[in-house]
Amino acid sequence: MSKQNVKSNSELFSMTYGALVVQLLDDFESDDEVNSQLDKIGYNIGLRIVDDFLSKNPSVGKCFDMKEIAAVLALKMYMGFTATVTDWSPAADEFSLVFDGNPLAEFVELPQEKHGNLQYSQALCGAIRGALEMVHFEVKGTDNEIRVRLIKKLDDHLPATED
Amino acid sequence: MTVYYTFIINRAGGLIYEYDCCPRAPDVEISFNYPIDLKLEMIDNRPTVVFGEKNGVQVGYVVIECNGCPLAPGGRIDSADDDSLAKTKSTKLLDYLADEANYPVLLKFWRPTLSTNEKIILSSMFHSFYAISAQLSPVPNSGGIQVLESTTYRLQCFQALTGNKFLAVGDPTCPPLDQLLHKLHELYSDYALKNPFYSLDMPIRCDLFDQAVQQLVERFEKSGVLLV
């Protein structure tokens, strides 16, 4: 029947992701292009993984507030790490997710002189953006201490126009 | 304990999956003498019973065979005319039945089932009804239709937060179909969304998904409860 949550070694995922990043660095000329490709890959993963998350966490209902979104994002279901929510903006539409260590960059040392602009874990930001878009929120995330900012609430009853 | 249909409707109201295990009523064959005691009319280009009941044939049944020969599209009878060798004459069934010289006549009746196009149309209609029911609600922040009940079936709908709707149509005596729908959502995320060659919002054509849904429905019909 349906697959249970398969636990896998996080090192396998880290190294697979590392291989992906290295391949993208070979394929593209500049770090900015690699960043946008990682974001796009993460976005496509996020569009699909949100249904998996919701089907396995029936208690997660519709969010009506950014604080609820932050609480849900802090869950450690996929990465095995919990995130801390800090640095709320005064308008309460922006917050930071601080991970206990970057789960994707466990064995990674970036060569700063050659790839100073590379956002290594940009796929994570893309995944958050894609997942939240499927539940009618538009957000923006950036790497290194993921900062999530609400852009707008998409209309519930109409398909998202950005598709 | 019967589940008749399972549907998945995407966010735009398009039918992306349907699992049909509606039991098929057997065809009924009846010999008639003049005048025929069932009233037939052409509906949707098919000769359909509009009045009268006989041997299990009811209003809505469609004639598919006449004297052992399948009807041509449009409810016509193809027959070789005896007085010219190769000529084929095509007669409308209703005209044929109006002529007493053709009796006794043997007709076979079929209870129509939903075609794929009809399911697509009905899914779009349900999508609109769902949105309308949320807007008509006297209470703020209402969801749409969750249970729709009739004397012969019960339809239950679960809309995931992502906007996809999971529908199941079952016997009125079925236990609540909520568990089935949530399990269907799990299967959808496992077998459809994790398939890298499946495009979002497109019809699901995955054999693994079909098999998983079939097993799920069979287990539900057997016990009515779904445990991990």
mmCIF file of C-alpha atoms in Angstrom:
data_model
loop_
_atom_site.group_PDB
_atom_site.id
_atom_site.type_symbol
_atom_site.label_atom_id
_atom_site.label_comp_id
_atom_site.label_asym_id
_atom_site.label_seq_id
_atom_site.Cartn_x
_atom_site.Cartn_y
_atom_site.Cartn_z
ATOM 1 C CA MET A 1 0.000 0.000 0.000
ATOM 2 C CA SER A 2 1.255 3.518 0.478
ATOM 3 C CA LYS A 3 4.860 3.840 1.427
ATOM 4 C CA GLN A 4 5.648 4.681 4.996
ATOM 5 C CA ASN A 5 8.022 7.496 5.762
ATOM 6 C CA VAL A 6 11.235 5.912 4.615
ATOM 7 C CA LYS A 7 14.136 6.988 6.760
ATOM 8 C CA SER A 8 17.363 7.300 4.856
ATOM 9 C CA ASN A 9 20.882 8.289 5.697
ATOM 10 C CA SER A 10 21.162 12.051 5.440
ATOM 11 C CA GLU A 11 24.697 11.668 4.126
ATOM 12 C CA LEU A 12 23.349 10.043 0.967
ATOM 13 C CA PHE A 13 21.091 13.033 0.384
ATOM 14 C CA SER A 14 23.864 15.497 1.173
ATOM 15 C CA MET A 15 26.247 13.868 -1.261
ATOM 16 C CA THR A 16 23.595 13.547 -3.965
ATOM 17 C CA TYR A 17 22.839 17.226 -3.590
ATOM 18 C CA GLY A 18 26.546 18.001 -3.685
ATOM 19 C CA ALA A 19 26.915 16.068 -6.931
ATOM 20 C CA LEU A 20 23.984 18.013 -8.357
ATOM 21 C CA VAL A 21 25.536 21.355 -7.445
ATOM 22 C CA VAL A 22 28.908 20.416 -8.909
ATOM 23 C CA GLN A 23 27.213 19.296 -12.118
ATOM 24 C CA LEU A 24 25.349 22.594 -12.358
ATOM 25 C CA LEU A 25 28.580 24.502 -11.798
ATOM 26 C CA ASP A 26 30.079 22.599 -14.721
ATOM 27 C CA ASP A 27 27.033 23.201 -16.918
ATOM 28 C CA PHE A 28 26.558 26.918 -16.323
ATOM 29 C CA GLU A 29 28.887 29.847 -16.692
ATOM 30 C CA SER A 30 28.072 31.940 -13.666
ATOM 31 C CA ASP A 31 27.081 31.440 -10.054
ATOM 32 C CA ASP A 32 23.923 33.485 -10.581
ATOM 33 C CA GLU A 33 22.669 31.040 -13.202
ATOM 34 C CA VAL A 34 23.406 28.117 -10.902
ATOM 35 C CA ASN A 35 21.520 29.869 -8.110
ATOM 36 C CA SER A 36 18.458 30.355 -10.285
ATOM 37 C CA GLN A 37 18.604 26.735 -11.462
ATOM 38 C CA LEU A 38 18.818 25.471 -7.882
ATOM 39 C CA ASP A 39 15.884 27.676 -6.951
ATOM 40 C CA LYS A 40 13.891 26.318 -9.889
ATOM 41 C CA ILE A 41 14.699 22.718 -8.964
ATOM 42 C CA GLY A 42 13.703 23.374 -5.368
ATOM 43 C CA TYR A 43 10.517 25.091 -6.482
ATOM 44 C CA ASN A 44 9.459 22.048 -8.510
ATOM 45 C CA ILE A 45 10.229 19.774 -5.577
ATOM 46 C CA GLY A 46 8.213 22.035 -3.283
ATOM 47 C CA LEU A 47 5.150 21.967 -5.542
ATOM 48 C CA ARG A 48 4.997 18.202 -5.142
ATOM 49 C CA ILE A 49 6.248 17.630 -1.640
ATOM 50 C CA VAL A 50 3.580 19.814 -0.041
ATOM 51 C CA ASP A 51 0.912 17.200 -0.806
ATOM 52 C CA ASP A 52 3.076 14.535 0.771
ATOM 53 C CA PHE A 53 3.504 16.710 3.840
ATOM 54 C CA LEU A 54 -0.204 17.500 4.136
ATOM 55 C CA SER A 55 -1.311 13.907 3.593
ATOM 56 C CA LYS A 56 0.960 12.666 6.371
ATOM 57 C CA ASN A 57 0.145 15.508 8.782
ATOM 58 C CA PRO A 58 -3.659 15.754 8.781
ATOM 59 C CA SER A 59 -3.583 18.069 11.775
ATOM 60 C CA VAL A 60 -1.991 20.837 9.720
ATOM 61 C CA GLY A 61 -4.930 22.938 8.651
ATOM 62 C CA LYS A 62 -5.273 26.101 6.689
ATOM 63 C CA CYS A 63 -2.960 28.839 7.943
ATOM 64 C CA PHE A 64 -4.405 32.274 8.494
ATOM 65 C CA ASP A 65 -1.364 33.900 10.015
ATOM 66 C CA MET A 66 2.357 34.036 9.389
ATOM 67 C CA LYS A 67 3.003 32.707 12.894
ATOM 68 C CA GLU A 68 1.177 29.511 11.964
ATOM 69 C CA ILE A 69 3.221 29.198 8.773
ATOM 70 C CA ALA A 70 6.403 29.635 10.773
ATOM 71 C CA ALA A 71 5.355 26.931 13.223
ATOM 72 C CA VAL A 72 4.677 24.515 10.371
ATOM 73 C CA LEU A 73 7.942 25.272 8.583
ATOM 74 C CA ALA A 74 9.827 24.497 11.766
ATOM 75 C CA LEU A 75 8.707 20.874 11.689
ATOM 76 C CA LYS A 76 11.568 18.504 11.098
ATOM 77 C CA MET A 77 9.824 15.913 8.973
ATOM 78 C CA TYR A 78 12.132 15.877 5.984
ATOM 79 C CA MET A 79 15.546 17.137 6.954
ATOM 80 C CA GLY A 80 15.838 15.719 10.441
ATOM 81 C CA PHE A 81 16.695 19.163 11.755
ATOM 82 C CA THR A 82 14.501 21.548 13.641
ATOM 83 C CA ALA A 83 14.539 25.202 12.713
ATOM 84 C CA THR A 84 14.280 28.153 15.026
ATOM 85 C CA VAL A 85 12.084 31.074 14.050
ATOM 86 C CA THR A 86 13.656 34.426 14.859
ATOM 87 C CA ASP A 87 13.895 38.048 13.782
ATOM 88 C CA TRP A 88 10.257 38.861 13.200
ATOM 89 C CA SER A 89 9.694 42.104 11.357
ATOM 90 C CA PRO A 90 7.483 44.701 13.090
ATOM 91 C CA ALA A 91 4.731 44.096 10.521
ATOM 92 C CA ALA A 92 4.889 40.350 11.343
ATOM 93 C CA ASP A 93 5.196 39.439 7.669
ATOM 94 C CA GLU A 94 8.842 38.409 7.693
ATOM 95 C CA PHE A 95 10.890 35.978 9.747
ATOM 96 C CA SER A 96 14.107 33.994 9.660
ATOM 97 C CA LEU A 97 14.550 30.257 9.869
ATOM 98 C CA VAL A 98 17.783 29.307 11.565
ATOM 99 C CA PHE A 99 18.791 25.667 11.227
ATOM 100 C CA ASP A 100 21.000 23.814 13.667
ATOM 101 C CA GLY A 101 23.656 23.444 11.029
ATOM 102 C CA ASN A 102 22.921 23.350 7.328
ATOM 103 C CA PRO A 103 21.620 19.860 6.534
ATOM 104 C CA LEU A 104 22.653 20.123 2.892
ATOM 105 C CA ALA A 105 26.157 21.439 3.444
ATOM 106 C CA GLU A 106 27.348 18.942 6.018
ATOM 107 C CA PHE A 107 30.647 18.171 4.317
ATOM 108 C CA VAL A 108 30.953 21.248 2.156
ATOM 109 C CA GLU A 109 33.602 23.930 2.114
ATOM 110 C CA LEU A 110 32.923 26.501 -0.551
ATOM 111 C CA PRO A 111 35.899 27.835 -2.474
ATOM 112 C CA GLN A 112 35.068 31.471 -1.837
ATOM 113 C CA GLU A 113 37.508 32.907 -4.351
ATOM 114 C CA LYS A 114 35.980 30.977 -7.259
ATOM 115 C CA HIS A 115 32.319 30.812 -6.272
ATOM 116 C CA GLY A 116 31.762 33.759 -4.021
ATOM 117 C CA ASN A 117 28.213 34.290 -5.259
ATOM 118 C CA LEU A 118 27.040 30.699 -4.998
ATOM 119 C CA GLN A 119 24.069 30.146 -2.693
ATOM 120 C CA TYR A 120 24.710 26.507 -1.954
ATOM 121 C CA SER A 121 21.346 25.661 -0.340
ATOM 122 C CA GLN A 122 19.164 27.739 -2.623
ATOM 123 C CA ALA A 123 17.102 24.644 -3.471
ATOM 124 C CA LEU A 124 15.777 24.700 0.077
ATOM 125 C CA CYS A 125 14.464 28.231 -0.436
ATOM 126 C CA GLY A 126 12.882 27.189 -3.713
ATOM 127 C CA ALA A 127 11.205 24.230 -2.036
ATOM 128 C CA ILE A 128 9.703 26.466 0.639
ATOM 129 C CA ARG A 129 8.501 28.908 -1.988
ATOM 130 C CA GLY A 130 6.942 26.155 -4.109
ATOM 131 C CA ALA A 131 5.277 24.429 -1.182
ATOM 132 C CA LEU A 132 3.755 27.613 0.190
ATOM 133 C CA GLU A 133 2.560 28.667 -3.241
ATOM 134 C CA MET A 134 0.528 25.479 -3.512
ATOM 135 C CA VAL A 135 -1.297 26.494 -0.362
ATOM 136 C CA HIS A 136 -1.913 30.002 -1.689
ATOM 137 C CA PHE A 137 0.957 32.017 -0.221
ATOM 138 C CA GLU A 138 3.642 33.794 -2.162
ATOM 139 C CA VAL A 139 6.893 34.108 -0.269
ATOM 140 C CA LYS A 140 10.517 34.905 -0.990
ATOM 141 C CA GLY A 141 13.443 33.117 0.555
ATOM 142 C CA THR A 142 17.175 33.660 0.475
ATOM 143 C CA ASP A 143 20.040 31.433 1.449
ATOM 144 C CA ASN A 144 22.184 31.433 4.593
ATOM 145 C CA GLU A 145 19.681 31.883 7.388
ATOM 146 C CA ILE A 146 16.538 31.512 5.325
ATOM 147 C CA ARG A 147 14.524 34.691 5.470
ATOM 148 C CA VAL A 148 10.858 34.160 4.580
ATOM 149 C CA ARG A 149 8.837 37.187 3.557
ATOM 150 C CA LEU A 150 5.147 37.177 2.695
ATOM 151 C CA ILE A 151 4.509 38.871 -0.637
ATOM 152 C CA LYS A 152 0.793 38.253 -0.929
ATOM 153 C CA LYS A 153 -1.990 35.855 -0.187
ATOM 154 C CA LEU A 154 -3.165 34.190 -3.393
ATOM 155 C CA ASP A 155 -6.864 33.888 -4.049
ATOM 156 C CA ASP A 156 -8.286 30.686 -2.577
ATOM 157 C CA HIS A 157 -10.942 30.013 -5.146
ATOM 158 C CA LEU A 158 -8.969 30.644 -8.288
ATOM 159 C CA PRO A 159 -5.986 28.730 -9.619
ATOM 160 C CA ALA A 160 -2.713 30.499 -8.971
ATOM 161 C CA THR A 161 -2.097 32.797 -11.914
ATOM 162 C CA GLU A 162 1.665 32.306 -11.857
ATOM 163 C CA ASP A 163 1.419 28.659 -12.922
ATOM 164 C CA MET B 1 -19.996 -1.756 1.422
ATOM 165 C CA THR B 2 -19.593 -0.890 -2.243
ATOM 166 C CA VAL B 3 -17.514 1.936 -3.663
ATOM 167 C CA TYR B 4 -18.780 2.822 -7.111
ATOM 168 C CA TYR B 5 -16.408 5.559 -8.278
ATOM 169 C CA THR B 6 -13.289 7.372 -7.158
ATOM 170 C CA PHE B 7 -12.307 10.672 -8.768
ATOM 171 C CA ILE B 8 -9.487 13.177 -8.447
ATOM 172 C CA ILE B 9 -10.226 16.685 -9.712
ATOM 173 C CA ASN B 10 -7.478 19.264 -10.129
ATOM 174 C CA ARG B 11 -7.558 22.876 -9.018
ATOM 175 C CA ALA B 12 -9.113 24.073 -12.255
ATOM 176 C CA GLY B 13 -11.939 21.529 -12.191
ATOM 177 C CA GLY B 14 -10.385 19.078 -14.624
ATOM 178 C CA LEU B 15 -10.754 15.346 -14.041
ATOM 179 C CA ILE B 16 -7.266 13.893 -13.662
ATOM 180 C CA TYR B 17 -8.129 10.427 -12.414
ATOM 181 C CA GLU B 18 -11.155 8.180 -12.243
ATOM 182 C CA TYR B 19 -11.483 4.666 -10.903
ATOM 183 C CA ASP B 20 -14.740 3.052 -11.901
ATOM 184 C CA CYS B 21 -15.841 -0.121 -10.146
ATOM 185 C CA CYS B 22 -19.563 0.392 -10.631
ATOM 186 C CA PRO B 23 -21.235 -3.010 -10.956
ATOM 187 C CA ARG B 24 -22.582 -3.637 -14.461
ATOM 188 C CA ALA B 25 -26.247 -4.520 -14.806
ATOM 189 C CA PRO B 26 -26.733 -7.441 -17.201
ATOM 190 C CA ASP B 27 -28.198 -6.805 -20.636
ATOM 191 C CA VAL B 28 -31.861 -7.758 -20.976
ATOM 192 C CA GLU B 29 -33.314 -9.410 -24.086
ATOM 193 C CA ILE B 30 -37.104 -9.345 -24.634
ATOM 194 C CA SER B 31 -39.335 -10.574 -27.441
ATOM 195 C CA PHE B 32 -42.153 -8.154 -28.341
ATOM 196 C CA ASN B 33 -45.453 -8.513 -30.153
ATOM 197 C CA TYR B 34 -47.201 -5.642 -31.864
ATOM 198 C CA PRO B 35 -47.797 -3.049 -30.481
ATOM 199 C CA ILE B 36 -44.687 -2.693 -28.339
ATOM 200 C CA ASP B 37 -45.551 -1.855 -24.727
ATOM 201 C CA LEU B 38 -42.452 0.226 -23.954
ATOM 202 C CA LYS B 39 -42.308 3.782 -25.245
ATOM 203 C CA LEU B 40 -39.020 4.540 -27.007
ATOM 204 C CA GLU B 41 -37.567 7.871 -28.064
ATOM 205 C CA MET B 42 -34.259 9.022 -29.500
ATOM 206 C CA ILE B 43 -32.247 10.678 -26.738
ATOM 207 C CA ASP B 44 -28.622 11.638 -27.372
ATOM 208 C CA ASN B 45 -28.857 9.729 -30.647
ATOM 209 C CA ARG B 46 -29.770 6.489 -28.886
ATOM 210 C CA PRO B 47 -33.152 4.695 -28.770
ATOM 211 C CA THR B 48 -34.031 5.067 -25.089
ATOM 212 C CA VAL B 49 -36.925 3.851 -22.959
ATOM 213 C CA VAL B 50 -38.885 6.898 -21.782
ATOM 214 C CA PHE B 51 -41.911 5.137 -20.306
ATOM 215 C CA GLY B 52 -42.818 1.647 -19.179
ATOM 216 C CA GLU B 53 -41.079 -1.170 -17.312
ATOM 217 C CA LYS B 54 -40.697 -4.808 -18.262
ATOM 218 C CA ASN B 55 -38.468 -7.689 -17.125
ATOM 219 C CA GLY B 56 -36.062 -5.331 -15.391
ATOM 220 C CA VAL B 57 -35.897 -2.867 -18.254
ATOM 221 C CA GLN B 58 -36.614 0.613 -16.898
ATOM 222 C CA VAL B 59 -36.734 4.204 -18.031
ATOM 223 C CA GLY B 60 -33.283 5.152 -19.264
ATOM 224 C CA TYR B 61 -32.368 1.791 -20.774
ATOM 225 C CA VAL B 62 -31.061 1.858 -24.341
ATOM 226 C CA VAL B 63 -31.719 -0.594 -27.169
ATOM 227 C CA ILE B 64 -28.464 -1.996 -28.521
ATOM 228 C CA GLU B 65 -29.564 -4.992 -30.603
ATOM 229 C CA CYS B 66 -32.537 -5.871 -32.768
ATOM 230 C CA ASN B 67 -33.147 -9.513 -33.736
ATOM 231 C CA GLY B 68 -29.604 -10.355 -32.717
ATOM 232 C CA CYS B 69 -27.971 -7.657 -34.852
ATOM 233 C CA PRO B 70 -26.205 -4.714 -33.193
ATOM 234 C CA LEU B 71 -27.723 -1.362 -34.074
ATOM 235 C CA ALA B 72 -25.705 1.010 -36.218
ATOM 236 C CA PRO B 73 -24.816 4.408 -34.715
ATOM 237 C CA GLY B 74 -27.836 6.649 -34.497
ATOM 238 C CA GLY B 75 -30.189 3.769 -33.743
ATOM 239 C CA ARG B 76 -30.447 2.472 -37.307
ATOM 240 C CA ILE B 77 -30.965 -1.075 -38.532
ATOM 241 C CA ASP B 78 -28.801 -2.211 -41.442
ATOM 242 C CA SER B 79 -30.433 -4.964 -43.470
ATOM 243 C CA ALA B 80 -29.922 -6.444 -46.925
ATOM 244 C CA ASP B 81 -32.978 -5.891 -49.064
ATOM 245 C CA ASP B 82 -34.065 -9.141 -50.667
ATOM 246 C CA ASP B 83 -35.167 -7.781 -54.010
ATOM 247 C CA SER B 84 -31.810 -6.290 -54.983
ATOM 248 C CA LEU B 85 -28.555 -8.122 -54.506
ATOM 249 C CA ALA B 86 -25.965 -5.772 -53.010
ATOM 250 C CA LYS B 87 -28.097 -2.922 -51.836
ATOM 251 C CA THR B 88 -28.125 -2.281 -48.101
ATOM 252 C CA LYS B 89 -31.122 -0.545 -46.633
ATOM 253 C CA SER B 90 -30.817 1.453 -43.439
ATOM 254 C CA THR B 91 -33.956 1.887 -41.361
ATOM 255 C CA LYS B 92 -34.495 3.825 -38.179
ATOM 256 C CA LEU B 93 -35.346 1.479 -35.343
ATOM 257 C CA LEU B 94 -38.387 3.524 -34.379
ATOM 258 C CA ASP B 95 -39.743 3.333 -37.939
ATOM 259 C CA TYR B 96 -39.009 -0.380 -38.028
ATOM 260 C CA LEU B 97 -40.962 -0.935 -34.798
ATOM 261 C CA ALA B 98 -43.931 1.045 -36.120
ATOM 262 C CA ASP B 99 -44.510 -1.542 -38.861
ATOM 263 C CA GLU B 100 -46.597 -4.503 -37.698
ATOM 264 C CA ALA B 101 -45.140 -6.724 -40.423
ATOM 265 C CA ASN B 102 -41.794 -6.777 -38.558
ATOM 266 C CA TYR B 103 -43.193 -8.468 -35.443
ATOM 267 C CA PRO B 104 -42.440 -10.464 -33.387
ATOM 268 C CA VAL B 105 -39.167 -8.663 -32.725
ATOM 269 C CA LEU B 106 -36.314 -9.449 -30.311
ATOM 270 C CA LEU B 107 -34.717 -6.414 -28.614
ATOM 271 C CA LYS B 108 -31.702 -6.281 -26.313
ATOM 272 C CA PHE B 109 -31.513 -3.490 -23.715
ATOM 273 C CA TRP B 110 -28.444 -2.055 -21.970
ATOM 274 C CA ARG B 111 -28.317 0.151 -18.913
ATOM 275 C CA PRO B 112 -26.097 3.068 -19.905
ATOM 276 C CA THR B 113 -22.873 3.735 -18.021
ATOM 277 C CA LEU B 114 -20.997 7.010 -17.801
ATOM 278 C CA SER B 115 -18.625 7.610 -20.662
ATOM 279 C CA THR B 116 -15.259 9.277 -20.096
ATOM 280 C CA ASN B 117 -16.522 12.540 -21.573
ATOM 281 C CA GLU B 118 -19.534 12.489 -19.285
ATOM 282 C CA LYS B 119 -17.284 12.008 -16.263
ATOM 283 C CA ILE B 120 -15.174 14.977 -17.347
ATOM 284 C CA ILE B 121 -18.271 17.143 -17.717
ATOM 285 C CA LEU B 122 -19.674 16.048 -14.366
ATOM 286 C CA SER B 123 -16.356 16.765 -12.637
ATOM 287 C CA SER B 124 -16.354 20.324 -13.954
ATOM 288 C CA MET B 125 -19.925 20.758 -12.777
ATOM 289 C CA PHE B 126 -19.050 19.509 -9.316
ATOM 290 C CA HIS B 127 -16.116 21.923 -9.191
ATOM 291 C CA SER B 128 -18.505 24.823 -9.777
ATOM 292 C CA PHE B 129 -21.068 23.509 -7.298
ATOM 293 C CA TYR B 130 -18.322 23.201 -4.696
ATOM 294 C CA ALA B 131 -17.305 26.837 -5.118
ATOM 295 C CA ILE B 132 -20.923 28.024 -5.177
ATOM 296 C CA SER B 133 -21.768 26.121 -1.998
ATOM 297 C CA ALA B 134 -18.890 27.828 -0.189
ATOM 298 C CA GLN B 135 -20.079 31.237 -1.371
ATOM 299 C CA LEU B 136 -23.713 30.578 -0.467
ATOM 300 C CA SER B 137 -22.820 29.663 3.091
ATOM 301 C CA PRO B 138 -24.593 31.687 5.787
ATOM 302 C CA VAL B 139 -21.558 31.122 8.015
ATOM 303 C CA PRO B 140 -18.259 32.870 7.211
ATOM 304 C CA ASN B 141 -15.182 30.908 6.137
ATOM 305 C CA SER B 142 -17.175 27.882 5.082
ATOM 306 C CA GLY B 143 -15.758 25.042 3.073
ATOM 307 C CA GLY B 144 -17.532 23.472 0.138
ATOM 308 C CA ILE B 145 -19.560 20.296 -0.246
ATOM 309 C CA GLN B 146 -18.247 17.454 1.892
ATOM 310 C CA VAL B 147 -21.097 14.949 1.747
ATOM 311 C CA LEU B 148 -23.823 14.704 -0.871
ATOM 312 C CA GLU B 149 -26.418 12.030 -0.194
ATOM 313 C CA SER B 150 -29.191 10.501 -2.286
ATOM 314 C CA THR B 151 -31.363 7.448 -1.891
ATOM 315 C CA THR B 152 -29.039 5.339 -4.030
ATOM 316 C CA TYR B 153 -25.541 6.642 -3.259
ATOM 317 C CA ARG B 154 -23.459 8.908 -1.089
ATOM 318 C CA LEU B 155 -20.755 11.159 -2.528
ATOM 319 C CA GLN B 156 -17.996 12.408 -0.256
ATOM 320 C CA CYS B 157 -15.455 15.043 -1.176
ATOM 321 C CA PHE B 158 -12.176 15.972 0.472
ATOM 322 C CA GLN B 159 -10.343 19.044 -0.795
ATOM 323 C CA ALA B 160 -6.674 19.145 0.083
ATOM 324 C CA LEU B 161 -5.168 22.513 0.959
ATOM 325 C CA THR B 162 -3.457 22.480 -2.412
ATOM 326 C CA GLY B 163 -6.870 22.619 -4.079
ATOM 327 C CA ASN B 164 -7.121 19.091 -5.464
ATOM 328 C CA LYS B 165 -10.405 17.359 -4.725
ATOM 329 C CA PHE B 166 -10.696 13.680 -3.910
ATOM 330 C CA LEU B 167 -14.174 12.253 -4.442
ATOM 331 C CA ALA B 168 -15.635 8.863 -3.691
ATOM 332 C CA VAL B 169 -19.133 7.662 -4.533
ATOM 333 C CA GLY B 170 -20.378 4.715 -2.534
ATOM 334 C CA ASP B 171 -23.412 2.842 -1.369
ATOM 335 C CA PRO B 172 -25.560 4.777 1.143
ATOM 336 C CA THR B 173 -24.866 2.052 3.698
ATOM 337 C CA CYS B 174 -21.102 2.476 3.317
ATOM 338 C CA PRO B 175 -19.205 3.577 6.398
ATOM 339 C CA PRO B 176 -17.912 7.144 6.073
ATOM 340 C CA LEU B 177 -15.504 7.448 3.167
ATOM 341 C CA ASP B 178 -13.190 9.971 4.867
ATOM 342 C CA GLN B 179 -10.488 7.420 5.539
ATOM 343 C CA LEU B 180 -10.587 6.261 1.951
ATOM 344 C CA LEU B 181 -10.177 9.823 0.698
ATOM 345 C CA HIS B 182 -7.263 10.606 2.995
ATOM 346 C CA LYS B 183 -5.547 7.389 1.987
ATOM 347 C CA LEU B 184 -6.165 8.339 -1.627
ATOM 348 C CA HIS B 185 -4.438 11.654 -0.954
ATOM 349 C CA GLU B 186 -1.453 9.760 0.439
ATOM 350 C CA LEU B 187 -1.334 7.509 -2.599
ATOM 351 C CA TYR B 188 -1.589 10.552 -4.847
ATOM 352 C CA SER B 189 1.416 12.158 -3.212
ATOM 353 C CA ASP B 190 3.376 8.902 -3.173
ATOM 354 C CA TYR B 191 2.708 7.484 -6.621
ATOM 355 C CA ALA B 192 1.779 10.501 -8.730
ATOM 356 C CA LEU B 193 3.670 13.476 -7.363
ATOM 357 C CA LYS B 194 6.861 11.546 -6.702
ATOM 358 C CA ASN B 195 6.861 10.220 -10.257
ATOM 359 C CA PRO B 196 9.272 12.581 -12.025
ATOM 360 C CA PHE B 197 7.506 12.071 -15.359
ATOM 361 C CA TYR B 198 4.092 13.096 -14.077
ATOM 362 C CA SER B 199 3.197 16.700 -14.901
ATOM 363 C CA LEU B 200 1.138 18.515 -12.297
ATOM 364 C CA ASP B 201 -2.592 18.900 -13.021
ATOM 365 C CA MET B 202 -2.458 16.465 -15.935
ATOM 366 C CA PRO B 203 -4.325 13.142 -16.070
ATOM 367 C CA ILE B 204 -2.605 10.463 -14.015
ATOM 368 C CA ARG B 205 -1.566 7.507 -16.144
ATOM 369 C CA CYS B 206 0.638 5.510 -13.793
ATOM 370 C CA ASP B 207 0.213 1.758 -13.492
ATOM 371 C CA LEU B 208 1.607 1.756 -9.970
ATOM 372 C CA PHE B 209 -0.983 4.321 -8.934
ATOM 373 C CA ASP B 210 -3.784 2.298 -10.542
ATOM 374 C CA GLN B 211 -2.720 -0.836 -8.700
ATOM 375 C CA ALA B 212 -2.430 0.984 -5.396
ATOM 376 C CA VAL B 213 -5.889 2.545 -5.732
ATOM 377 C CA GLN B 214 -7.419 -0.790 -6.668
ATOM 378 C CA GLN B 215 -5.902 -2.473 -3.619
ATOM 379 C CA LEU B 216 -7.048 0.394 -1.415
ATOM 380 C CA VAL B 217 -10.655 0.190 -2.599
ATOM 381 C CA GLU B 218 -10.691 -3.595 -2.250
ATOM 382 C CA ARG B 219 -9.384 -3.373 1.301
ATOM 383 C CA PHE B 220 -11.945 -0.708 2.132
ATOM 384 C CA GLU B 221 -14.813 -2.750 0.728
ATOM 385 C CA LYS B 222 -13.662 -5.796 2.666
ATOM 386 C CA SER B 223 -13.321 -4.300 6.112
ATOM 387 C CA GLY B 224 -14.519 -0.708 5.974
ATOM 388 C CA VAL B 225 -11.566 0.406 8.063
ATOM 389 C CA LEU B 226 -8.095 1.215 6.801
ATOM 390 C CA LEU B 227 -5.263 0.634 9.200
ATOM 391 C CA VAL B 228 -1.630 1.249 8.417
#
